[in-house]
Each structure stands twice: as C-alpha cells, then as structure tokens.
mmCIF file of C-alpha atoms in Angstrom:
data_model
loop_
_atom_site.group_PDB
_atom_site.id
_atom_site.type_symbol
_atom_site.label_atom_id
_atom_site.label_comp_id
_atom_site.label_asym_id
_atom_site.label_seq_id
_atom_site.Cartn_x
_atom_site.Cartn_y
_atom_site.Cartn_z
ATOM 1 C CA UNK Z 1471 122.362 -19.394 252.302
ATOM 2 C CA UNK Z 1472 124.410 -22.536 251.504
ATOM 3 C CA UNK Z 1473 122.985 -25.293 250.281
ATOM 4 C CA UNK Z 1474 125.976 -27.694 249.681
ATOM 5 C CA UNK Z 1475 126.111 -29.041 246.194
ATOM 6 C CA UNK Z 1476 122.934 -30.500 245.513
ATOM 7 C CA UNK Z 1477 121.695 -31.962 242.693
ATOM 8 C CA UNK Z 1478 118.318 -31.665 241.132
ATOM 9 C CA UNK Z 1479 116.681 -35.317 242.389
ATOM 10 C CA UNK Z 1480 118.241 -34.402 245.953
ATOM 11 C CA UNK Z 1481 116.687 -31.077 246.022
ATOM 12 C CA UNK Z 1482 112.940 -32.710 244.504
ATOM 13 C CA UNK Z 1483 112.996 -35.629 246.860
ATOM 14 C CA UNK Z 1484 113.109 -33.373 249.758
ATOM 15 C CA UNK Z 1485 110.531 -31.156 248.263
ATOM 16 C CA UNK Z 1486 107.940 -33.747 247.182
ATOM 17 C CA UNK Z 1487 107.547 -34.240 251.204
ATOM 18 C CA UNK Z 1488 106.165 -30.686 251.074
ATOM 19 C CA UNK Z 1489 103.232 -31.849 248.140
ATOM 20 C CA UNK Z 1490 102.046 -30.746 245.875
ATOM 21 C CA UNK Z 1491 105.608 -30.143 243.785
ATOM 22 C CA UNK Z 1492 107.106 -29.961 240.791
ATOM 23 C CA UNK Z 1493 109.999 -30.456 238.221
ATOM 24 C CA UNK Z 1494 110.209 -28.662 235.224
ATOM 25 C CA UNK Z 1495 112.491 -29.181 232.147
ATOM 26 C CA UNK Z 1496 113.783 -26.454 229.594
ATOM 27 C CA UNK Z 1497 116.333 -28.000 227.317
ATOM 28 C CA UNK Z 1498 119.223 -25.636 227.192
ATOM 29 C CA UNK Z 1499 117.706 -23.706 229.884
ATOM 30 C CA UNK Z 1500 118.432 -26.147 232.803
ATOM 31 C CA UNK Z 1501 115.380 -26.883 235.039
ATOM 32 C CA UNK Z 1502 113.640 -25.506 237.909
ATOM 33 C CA UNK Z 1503 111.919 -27.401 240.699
ATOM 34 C CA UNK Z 1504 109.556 -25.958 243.332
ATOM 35 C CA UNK Z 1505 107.039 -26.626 246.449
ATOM 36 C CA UNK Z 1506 103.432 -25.363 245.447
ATOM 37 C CA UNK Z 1507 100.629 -23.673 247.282
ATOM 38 C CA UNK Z 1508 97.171 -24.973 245.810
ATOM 39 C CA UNK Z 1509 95.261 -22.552 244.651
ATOM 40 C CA UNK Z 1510 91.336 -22.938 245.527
ATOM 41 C CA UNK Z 1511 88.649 -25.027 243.457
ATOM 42 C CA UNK Z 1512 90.224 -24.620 239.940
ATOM 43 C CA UNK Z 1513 87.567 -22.627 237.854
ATOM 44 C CA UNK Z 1514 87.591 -20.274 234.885
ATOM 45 C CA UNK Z 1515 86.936 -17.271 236.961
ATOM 46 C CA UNK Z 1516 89.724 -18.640 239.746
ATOM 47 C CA UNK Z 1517 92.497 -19.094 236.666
ATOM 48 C CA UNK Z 1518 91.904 -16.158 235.587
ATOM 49 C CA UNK Z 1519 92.289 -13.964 238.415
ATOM 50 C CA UNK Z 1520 95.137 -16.009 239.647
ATOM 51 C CA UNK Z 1521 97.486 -15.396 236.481
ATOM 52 C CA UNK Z 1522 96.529 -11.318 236.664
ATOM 53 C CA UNK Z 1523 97.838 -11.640 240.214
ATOM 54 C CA UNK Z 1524 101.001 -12.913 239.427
ATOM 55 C CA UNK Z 1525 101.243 -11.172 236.228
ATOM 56 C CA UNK Z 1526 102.579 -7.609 238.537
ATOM 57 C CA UNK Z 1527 104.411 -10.326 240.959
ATOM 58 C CA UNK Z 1528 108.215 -9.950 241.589
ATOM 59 C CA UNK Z 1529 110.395 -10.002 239.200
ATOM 60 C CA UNK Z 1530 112.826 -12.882 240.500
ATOM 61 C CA UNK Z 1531 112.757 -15.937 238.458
ATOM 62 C CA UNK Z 1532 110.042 -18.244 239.799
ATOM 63 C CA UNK Z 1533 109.474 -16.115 242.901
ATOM 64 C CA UNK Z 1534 105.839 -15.930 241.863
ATOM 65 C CA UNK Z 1535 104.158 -17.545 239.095
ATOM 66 C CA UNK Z 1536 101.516 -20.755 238.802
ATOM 67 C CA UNK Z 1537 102.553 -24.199 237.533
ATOM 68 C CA UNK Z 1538 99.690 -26.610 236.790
ATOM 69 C CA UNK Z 1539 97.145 -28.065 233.758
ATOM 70 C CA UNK Z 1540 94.634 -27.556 231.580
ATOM 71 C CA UNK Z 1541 92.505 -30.472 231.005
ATOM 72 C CA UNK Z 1542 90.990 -31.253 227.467
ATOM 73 C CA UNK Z 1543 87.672 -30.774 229.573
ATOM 74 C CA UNK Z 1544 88.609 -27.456 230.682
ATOM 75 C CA UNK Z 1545 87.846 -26.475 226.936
ATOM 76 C CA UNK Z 1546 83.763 -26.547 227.838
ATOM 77 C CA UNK Z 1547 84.958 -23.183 229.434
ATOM 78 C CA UNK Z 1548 84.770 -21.458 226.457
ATOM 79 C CA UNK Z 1549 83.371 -23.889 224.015
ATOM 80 C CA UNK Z 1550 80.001 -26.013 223.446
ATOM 81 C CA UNK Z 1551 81.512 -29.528 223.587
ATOM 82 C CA UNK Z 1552 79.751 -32.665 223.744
ATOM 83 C CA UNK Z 1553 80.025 -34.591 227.184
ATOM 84 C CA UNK Z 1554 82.805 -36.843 227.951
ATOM 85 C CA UNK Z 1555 83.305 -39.650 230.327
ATOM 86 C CA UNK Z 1556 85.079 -39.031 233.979
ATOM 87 C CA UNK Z 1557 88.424 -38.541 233.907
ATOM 88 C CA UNK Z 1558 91.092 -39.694 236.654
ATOM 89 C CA UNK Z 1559 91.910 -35.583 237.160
ATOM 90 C CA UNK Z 1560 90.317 -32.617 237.498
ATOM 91 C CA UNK Z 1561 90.168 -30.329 234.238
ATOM 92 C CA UNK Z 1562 92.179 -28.193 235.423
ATOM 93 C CA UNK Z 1563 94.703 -28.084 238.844
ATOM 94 C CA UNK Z 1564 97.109 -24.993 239.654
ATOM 95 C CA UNK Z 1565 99.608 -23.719 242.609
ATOM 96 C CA UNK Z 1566 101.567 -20.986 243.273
ATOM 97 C CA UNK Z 1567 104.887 -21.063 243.457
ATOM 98 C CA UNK Z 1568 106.159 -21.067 247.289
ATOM 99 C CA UNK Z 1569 109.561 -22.256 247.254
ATOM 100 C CA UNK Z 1570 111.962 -23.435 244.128
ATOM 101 C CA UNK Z 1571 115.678 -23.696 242.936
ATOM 102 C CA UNK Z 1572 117.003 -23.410 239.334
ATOM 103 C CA UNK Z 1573 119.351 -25.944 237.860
ATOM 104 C CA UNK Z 1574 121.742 -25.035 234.756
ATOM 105 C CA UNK Z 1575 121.970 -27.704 232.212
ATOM 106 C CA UNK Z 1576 124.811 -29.152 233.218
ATOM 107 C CA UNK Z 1577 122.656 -30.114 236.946
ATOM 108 C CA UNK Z 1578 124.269 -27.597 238.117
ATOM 109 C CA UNK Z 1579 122.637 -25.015 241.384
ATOM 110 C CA UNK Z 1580 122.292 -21.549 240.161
ATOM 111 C CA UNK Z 1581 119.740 -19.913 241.872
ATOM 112 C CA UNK Z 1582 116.656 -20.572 244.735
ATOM 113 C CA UNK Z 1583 114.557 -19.195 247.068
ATOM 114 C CA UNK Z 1584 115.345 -18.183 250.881
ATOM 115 C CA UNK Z 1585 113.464 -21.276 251.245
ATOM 116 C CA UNK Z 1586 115.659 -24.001 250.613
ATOM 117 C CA UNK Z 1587 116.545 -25.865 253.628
ATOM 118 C CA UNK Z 1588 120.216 -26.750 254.271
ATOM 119 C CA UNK Z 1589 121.035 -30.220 254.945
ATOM 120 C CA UNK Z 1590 121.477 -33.362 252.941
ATOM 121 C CA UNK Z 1591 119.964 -34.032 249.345
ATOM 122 C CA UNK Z 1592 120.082 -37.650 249.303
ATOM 123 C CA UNK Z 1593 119.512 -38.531 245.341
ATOM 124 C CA UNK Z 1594 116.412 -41.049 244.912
ATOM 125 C CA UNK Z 1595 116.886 -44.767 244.522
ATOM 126 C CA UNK Z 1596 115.696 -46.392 240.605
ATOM 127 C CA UNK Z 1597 114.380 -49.417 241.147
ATOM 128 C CA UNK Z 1598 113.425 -51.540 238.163
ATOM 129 C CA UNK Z 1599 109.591 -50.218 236.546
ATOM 130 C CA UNK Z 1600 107.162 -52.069 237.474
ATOM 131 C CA UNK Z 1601 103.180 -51.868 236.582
ATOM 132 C CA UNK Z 1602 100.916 -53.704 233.873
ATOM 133 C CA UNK Z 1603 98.962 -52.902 230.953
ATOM 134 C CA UNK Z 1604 95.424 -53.066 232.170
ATOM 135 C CA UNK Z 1605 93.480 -51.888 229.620
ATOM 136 C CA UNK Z 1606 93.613 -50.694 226.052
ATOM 137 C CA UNK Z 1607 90.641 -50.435 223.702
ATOM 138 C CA UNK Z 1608 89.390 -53.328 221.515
ATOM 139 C CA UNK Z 1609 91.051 -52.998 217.723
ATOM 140 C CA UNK Z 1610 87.378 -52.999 216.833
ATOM 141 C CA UNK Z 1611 86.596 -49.900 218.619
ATOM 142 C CA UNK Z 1612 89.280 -48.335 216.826
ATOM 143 C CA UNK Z 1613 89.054 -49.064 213.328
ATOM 144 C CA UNK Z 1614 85.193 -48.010 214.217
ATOM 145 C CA UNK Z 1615 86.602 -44.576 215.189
ATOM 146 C CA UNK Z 1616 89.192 -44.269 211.999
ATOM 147 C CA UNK Z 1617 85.744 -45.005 209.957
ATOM 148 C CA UNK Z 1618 83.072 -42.265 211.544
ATOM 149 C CA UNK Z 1619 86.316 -40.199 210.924
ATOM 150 C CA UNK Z 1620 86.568 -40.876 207.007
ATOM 151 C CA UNK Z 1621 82.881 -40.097 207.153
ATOM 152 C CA UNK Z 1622 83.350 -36.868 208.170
ATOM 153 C CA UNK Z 1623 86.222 -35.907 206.180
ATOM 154 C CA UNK Z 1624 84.533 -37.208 202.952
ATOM 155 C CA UNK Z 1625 81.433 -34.941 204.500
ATOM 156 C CA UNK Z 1626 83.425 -31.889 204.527
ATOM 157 C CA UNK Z 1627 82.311 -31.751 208.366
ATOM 158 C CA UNK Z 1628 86.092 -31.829 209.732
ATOM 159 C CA UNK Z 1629 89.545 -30.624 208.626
ATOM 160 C CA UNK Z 1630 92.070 -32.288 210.894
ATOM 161 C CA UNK Z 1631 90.959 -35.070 214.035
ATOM 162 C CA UNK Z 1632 93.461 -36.720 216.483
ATOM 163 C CA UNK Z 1633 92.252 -40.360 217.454
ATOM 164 C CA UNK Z 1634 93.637 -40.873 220.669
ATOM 165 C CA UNK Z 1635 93.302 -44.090 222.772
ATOM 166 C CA UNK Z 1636 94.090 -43.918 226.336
ATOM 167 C CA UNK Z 1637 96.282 -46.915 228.115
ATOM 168 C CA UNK Z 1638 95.544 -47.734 231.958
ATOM 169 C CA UNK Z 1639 98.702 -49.683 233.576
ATOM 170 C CA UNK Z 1640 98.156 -51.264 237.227
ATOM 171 C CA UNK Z 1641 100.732 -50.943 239.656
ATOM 172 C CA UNK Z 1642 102.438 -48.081 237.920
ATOM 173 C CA UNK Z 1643 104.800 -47.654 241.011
ATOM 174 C CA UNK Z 1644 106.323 -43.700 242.026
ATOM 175 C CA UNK Z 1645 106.024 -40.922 239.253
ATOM 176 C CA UNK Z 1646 109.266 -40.104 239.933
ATOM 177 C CA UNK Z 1647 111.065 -43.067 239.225
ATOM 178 C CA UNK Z 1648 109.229 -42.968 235.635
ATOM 179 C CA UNK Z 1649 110.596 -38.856 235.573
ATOM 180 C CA UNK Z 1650 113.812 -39.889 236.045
ATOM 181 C CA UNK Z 1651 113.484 -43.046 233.539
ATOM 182 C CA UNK Z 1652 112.551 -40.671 231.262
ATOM 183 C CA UNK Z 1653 114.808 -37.806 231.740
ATOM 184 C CA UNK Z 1654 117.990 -40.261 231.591
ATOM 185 C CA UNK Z 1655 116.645 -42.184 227.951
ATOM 186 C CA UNK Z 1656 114.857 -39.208 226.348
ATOM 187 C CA UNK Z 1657 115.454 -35.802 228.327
ATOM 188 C CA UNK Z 1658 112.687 -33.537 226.699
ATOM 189 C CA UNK Z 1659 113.268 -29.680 226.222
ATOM 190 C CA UNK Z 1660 110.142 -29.330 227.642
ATOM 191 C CA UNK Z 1661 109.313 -31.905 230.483
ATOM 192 C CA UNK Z 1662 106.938 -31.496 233.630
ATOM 193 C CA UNK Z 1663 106.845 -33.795 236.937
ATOM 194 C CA UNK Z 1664 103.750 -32.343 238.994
ATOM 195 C CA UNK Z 1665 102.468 -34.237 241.954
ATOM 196 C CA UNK Z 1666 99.326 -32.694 243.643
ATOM 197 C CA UNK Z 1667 97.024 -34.717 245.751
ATOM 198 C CA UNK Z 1668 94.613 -35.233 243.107
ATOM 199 C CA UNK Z 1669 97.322 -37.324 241.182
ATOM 200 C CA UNK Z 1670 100.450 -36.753 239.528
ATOM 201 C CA UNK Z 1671 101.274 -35.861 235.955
ATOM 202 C CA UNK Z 1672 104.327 -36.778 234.120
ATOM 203 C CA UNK Z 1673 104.951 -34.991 230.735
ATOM 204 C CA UNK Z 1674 107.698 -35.557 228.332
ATOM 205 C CA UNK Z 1675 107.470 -33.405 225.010
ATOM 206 C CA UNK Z 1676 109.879 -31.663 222.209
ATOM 207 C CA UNK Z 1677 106.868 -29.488 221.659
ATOM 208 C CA UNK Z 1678 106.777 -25.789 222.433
ATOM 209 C CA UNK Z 1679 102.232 -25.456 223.121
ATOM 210 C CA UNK Z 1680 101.818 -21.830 223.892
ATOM 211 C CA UNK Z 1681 104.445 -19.425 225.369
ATOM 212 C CA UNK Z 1682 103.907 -15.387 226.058
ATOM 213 C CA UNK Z 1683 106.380 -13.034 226.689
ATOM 214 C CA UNK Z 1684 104.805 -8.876 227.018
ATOM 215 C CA UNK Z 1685 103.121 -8.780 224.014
ATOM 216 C CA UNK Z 1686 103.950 -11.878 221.457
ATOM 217 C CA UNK Z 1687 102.330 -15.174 221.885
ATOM 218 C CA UNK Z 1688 104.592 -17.990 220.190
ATOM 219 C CA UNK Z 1689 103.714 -21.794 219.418
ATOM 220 C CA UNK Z 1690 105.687 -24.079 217.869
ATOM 221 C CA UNK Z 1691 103.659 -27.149 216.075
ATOM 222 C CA UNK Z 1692 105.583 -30.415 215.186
ATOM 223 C CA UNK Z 1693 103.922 -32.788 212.543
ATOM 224 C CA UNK Z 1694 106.545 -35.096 211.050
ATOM 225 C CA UNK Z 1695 109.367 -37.669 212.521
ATOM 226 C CA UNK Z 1696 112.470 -39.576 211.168
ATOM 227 C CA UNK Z 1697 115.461 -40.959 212.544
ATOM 228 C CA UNK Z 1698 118.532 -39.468 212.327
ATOM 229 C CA UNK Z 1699 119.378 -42.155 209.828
ATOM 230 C CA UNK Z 1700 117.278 -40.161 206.887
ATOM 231 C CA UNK Z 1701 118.513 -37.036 205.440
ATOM 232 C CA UNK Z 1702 116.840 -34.391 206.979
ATOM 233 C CA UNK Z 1703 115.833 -32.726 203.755
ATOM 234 C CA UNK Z 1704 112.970 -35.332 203.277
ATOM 235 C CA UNK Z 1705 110.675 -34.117 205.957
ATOM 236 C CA UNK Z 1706 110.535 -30.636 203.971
ATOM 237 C CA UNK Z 1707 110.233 -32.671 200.391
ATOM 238 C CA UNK Z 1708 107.471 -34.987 201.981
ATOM 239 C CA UNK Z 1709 104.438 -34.413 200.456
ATOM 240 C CA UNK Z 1710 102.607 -36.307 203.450
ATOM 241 C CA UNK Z 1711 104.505 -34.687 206.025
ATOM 242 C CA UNK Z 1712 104.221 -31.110 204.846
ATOM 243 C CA UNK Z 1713 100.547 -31.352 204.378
ATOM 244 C CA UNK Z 1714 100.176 -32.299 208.097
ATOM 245 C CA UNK Z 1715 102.008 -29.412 209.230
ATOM 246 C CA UNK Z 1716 100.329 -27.360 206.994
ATOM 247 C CA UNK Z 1717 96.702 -28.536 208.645
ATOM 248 C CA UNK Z 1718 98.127 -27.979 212.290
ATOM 249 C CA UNK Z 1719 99.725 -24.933 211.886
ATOM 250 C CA UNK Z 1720 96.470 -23.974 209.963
ATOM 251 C CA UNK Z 1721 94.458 -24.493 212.980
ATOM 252 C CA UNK Z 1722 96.682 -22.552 215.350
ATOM 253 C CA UNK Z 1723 96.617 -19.631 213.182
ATOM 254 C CA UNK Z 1724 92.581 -19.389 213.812
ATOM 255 C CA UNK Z 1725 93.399 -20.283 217.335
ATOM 256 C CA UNK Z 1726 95.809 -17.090 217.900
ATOM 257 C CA UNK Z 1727 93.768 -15.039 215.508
ATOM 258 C CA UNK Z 1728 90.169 -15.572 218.132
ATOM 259 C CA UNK Z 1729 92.304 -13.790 220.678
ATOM 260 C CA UNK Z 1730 94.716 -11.593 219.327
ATOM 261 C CA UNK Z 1731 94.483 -8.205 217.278
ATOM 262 C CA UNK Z 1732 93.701 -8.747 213.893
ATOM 263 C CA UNK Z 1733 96.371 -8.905 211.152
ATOM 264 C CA UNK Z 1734 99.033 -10.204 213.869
ATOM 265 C CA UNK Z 1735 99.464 -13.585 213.681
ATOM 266 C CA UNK Z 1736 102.604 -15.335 211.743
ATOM 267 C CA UNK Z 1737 103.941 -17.958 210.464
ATOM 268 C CA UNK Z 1738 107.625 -18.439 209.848
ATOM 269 C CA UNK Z 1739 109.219 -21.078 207.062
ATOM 270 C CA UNK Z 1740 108.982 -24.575 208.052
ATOM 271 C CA UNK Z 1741 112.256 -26.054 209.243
ATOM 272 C CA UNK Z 1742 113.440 -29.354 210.709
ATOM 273 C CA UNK Z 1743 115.461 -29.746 213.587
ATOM 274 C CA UNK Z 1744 116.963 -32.218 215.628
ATOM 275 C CA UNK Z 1745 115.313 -33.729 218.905
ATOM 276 C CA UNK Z 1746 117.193 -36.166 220.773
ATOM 277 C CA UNK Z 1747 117.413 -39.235 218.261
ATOM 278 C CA UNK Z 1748 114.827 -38.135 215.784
ATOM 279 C CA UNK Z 1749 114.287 -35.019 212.857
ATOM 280 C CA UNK Z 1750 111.234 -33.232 213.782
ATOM 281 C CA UNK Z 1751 109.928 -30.768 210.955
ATOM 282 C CA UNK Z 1752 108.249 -27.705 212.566
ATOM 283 C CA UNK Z 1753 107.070 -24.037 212.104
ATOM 284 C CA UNK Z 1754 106.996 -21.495 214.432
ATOM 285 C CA UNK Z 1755 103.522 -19.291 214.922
ATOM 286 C CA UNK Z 1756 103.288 -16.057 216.453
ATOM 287 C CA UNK Z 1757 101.700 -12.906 217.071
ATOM 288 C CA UNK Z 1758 102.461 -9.430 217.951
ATOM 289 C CA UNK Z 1759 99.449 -7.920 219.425
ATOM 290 C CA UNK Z 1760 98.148 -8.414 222.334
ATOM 291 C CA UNK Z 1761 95.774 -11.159 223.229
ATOM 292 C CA UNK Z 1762 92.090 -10.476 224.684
ATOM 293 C CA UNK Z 1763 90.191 -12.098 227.080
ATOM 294 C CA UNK Z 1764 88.646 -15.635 225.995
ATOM 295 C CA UNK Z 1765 84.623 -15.249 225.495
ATOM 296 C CA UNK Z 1766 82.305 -18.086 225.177
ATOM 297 C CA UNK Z 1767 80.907 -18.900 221.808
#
C-alpha cells in the first residue's frame, strides 16, 4: 500500500490521534513509531503473561511486541522497599503494538503495517517552549540527603546511591514539541516518546538498560563524561571515573547473576566512545544463559 513519502513527525502526528502512541529512537537503526492497544491494569502477573504472549508472536518487525515502563515503584514487585510518596504515573504502563512504520536513519520509510492509512502526513508545527520551573527542592534538603548518605557509606551500610531530585515545570506545553526539541539538539541512540492517557513520557538517553536477544541478556552502563575537547584517553586513566564504572557495572553483575545461570555473566574491557558532543566511558555486561523467572526476596 502506498503511503506517499512521509516522514516520521507526519506519520506520529496522525497516529497520536489514535492514543496511546509512540516514537522510538535507535541510533543507527532508524526509528519506529506505532499506535498501541493498552493492555489491562498493569500488574506483575499481567507483565508477565503479556511478554510470554508475544514472545511466540510473528516474526515481522514490530508486528507484535509491548512498548511501555517500568516505574522505580514497580521494584516492590520483587523487592521489600520502603514506601514512597505518589507519583504522577502508574509504576508500570504497557500496550501492544497495533499498528507502526519503521524509519531508516536517514528519515527515510522502510517498512509498516497494513495499517497505515494513505493520505497526507502534515509534519507538526515547533512553536517556541514554553512552561516554568515550579518546584525544585530546598538546597537544604539536599545537602541533608548528601549527609545521611556519607553516613552510610562511612557505616559500610551502602556501596553505590544515586541522589536524585525531581523538577516540576508548569505549563510544560505538547510532549511532542519537547521530542522533537530534543531529537533536532541531541538525537539519542536510544530515545522514547510514549503518550498514554495516564500521561506521557519523554526519554532521551545514550544508555543501552537491558536488551535480550534468545539467550544473552546485554547492558551497557555509562559512568563518566567529557567533551570532545579532552583526549579521550583520560576517561580510562581517571582514577575517579573508572572507580564509578567499576561500582555500576559491579552492581549489574549481581543484578544479571539473581536471574541468570550461574557462571554466565561478563564483563568486557571498558572503552570510551563518542555520543553526540561528549566521550562517554562504558563497559558492556552480558550473559549467556538463560534468565529465570524473578522471585520475591
């Protein structure tokens, strides 16, 4: 079926009137961009069965599949956690693939569904951003956090702990003008625009999380950043830098090792590699057996 020539914010902005939808990024892979079915109340149990569905699906590209998240509270699935406050989303949110078309590199159509209406694929207006920082922790809160943090490390209670802070903007405007902001400054090798009726996630990351293909799980931890300015040799001679990838990819190792077959898991030399405008030292991880069902603790 012809489709014209259309390119990918023609295709998504005739999509996203289908909600929920997404637009997903693969560096040198091109992109993909889809219409989603919800899938019910996002549980353990409902994940679960959902992915073994679509595990035996068809074998087209993106024909079946699930595209969603995993919410830092989703981790109370299969660990004791302390409670949390409310979050904006639920802890977890997937769909099933219903209708999509892949994208080259380049923008350019190579593939889609039977699904993809003819007609025209009018490419999205971007206006100026708009929105305002409405809220960001007190510096005292902070520094408070940085010290109960010291306190554990000096302890011996902790190994590695990310201090996040999380920034609320008013009047943030369309998630797809930020996407496409994004994608034309900083176009990520791995990049998601999901828009359910819960909300809408935008994700922009160099970062490979967790990837499985038959029986290897790979992940690819970054810890350490220069411009391209700095030789690239002094994220490897960094004695700061390596010891933070050493703690991460520490950390994944135990991770893979909980759910894989003992004596699999791997980690490959440390290398640095470019990313856009920056040097980002990373190591791959992976394992060649083949993963087992999560259990609580």
């Amino acid at each position: 079926m012809a489709v014209g020539n259309p390119t990918p914010g023609g295709v998504y902005a005739q999509i996203r009137n289908e909600a929920p939808s997404f637009w997903a990024e693969f560096g040198a892979d091109g992109s993909v961009i889809g219409a989603l079915e919800e899938v019910a109340t996002p549980t353990r149990e409902c994940f679960a069965s959902a992915a073994r569905a679509d595990a035996t699906g068809s074998r087209t590209p993106f024909a079946r599949g699930l595209v969603g998240w995993l919410g830092y509270e989703a981790g109370a699935w299969f660990e004791t956690m302390p409670p949390r406050p409310p979050t904006p989303l639920p802890p977890a949110w997937w769909g099933r693939v219903k209708r999509w078309a892949r994208f080259d590199a380049q923008d350019r159509l190579v593939a889609h569904s039977p699904g993809l209406a003819n007609g025209s694929f009018v490419e999205p207006a971007l206006p100026r951003p708009t929105g305002r920082l409405a809220h960001l922790p007190e510096p005292a809160e902070f520094l408070g956090g940085v010290r109960t943090i010291q306190q554990h490390l000096r302890a011996g209670d902790v190994y590695q702990v990310n201090l996040a802070r999380r920034l609320v903007v008013a009047r943030a405007g369309d998630p797809l003008h930020a996407w496409l902001r994004l994608r034309a400054s900083n176009r990520a090798r791995r990049g998601l625009l999901l828009e359910t009726r819960h909300g809408s996630v935008v994700s922009n990351s160099p970062e490979l999380f967790l990837r499985q293909r038959h029986r290897s799980v790979l992940t690819v931890p970054i810890k350490g950043t220069a411009p391209l300015s700095n030789p690239r040799a002094d994220l490897l001679q960094s004695a700061k830098e390596r010891a933070e990838l050493t703690m991460i990819v520490d950390l994944v190792r135990a991770d893979l090792g909980r759910v894989s077959t003992a004596g699999t898991v791997r980690a490959e030399t440390r290398r640095v590699g470019r990313v856009g405008h920056l040097w980002h030292a990373m190591q791959r991880v992976r394992t060649g057996g083949r993963p087992v069902a999560m259990t609580r603790r």
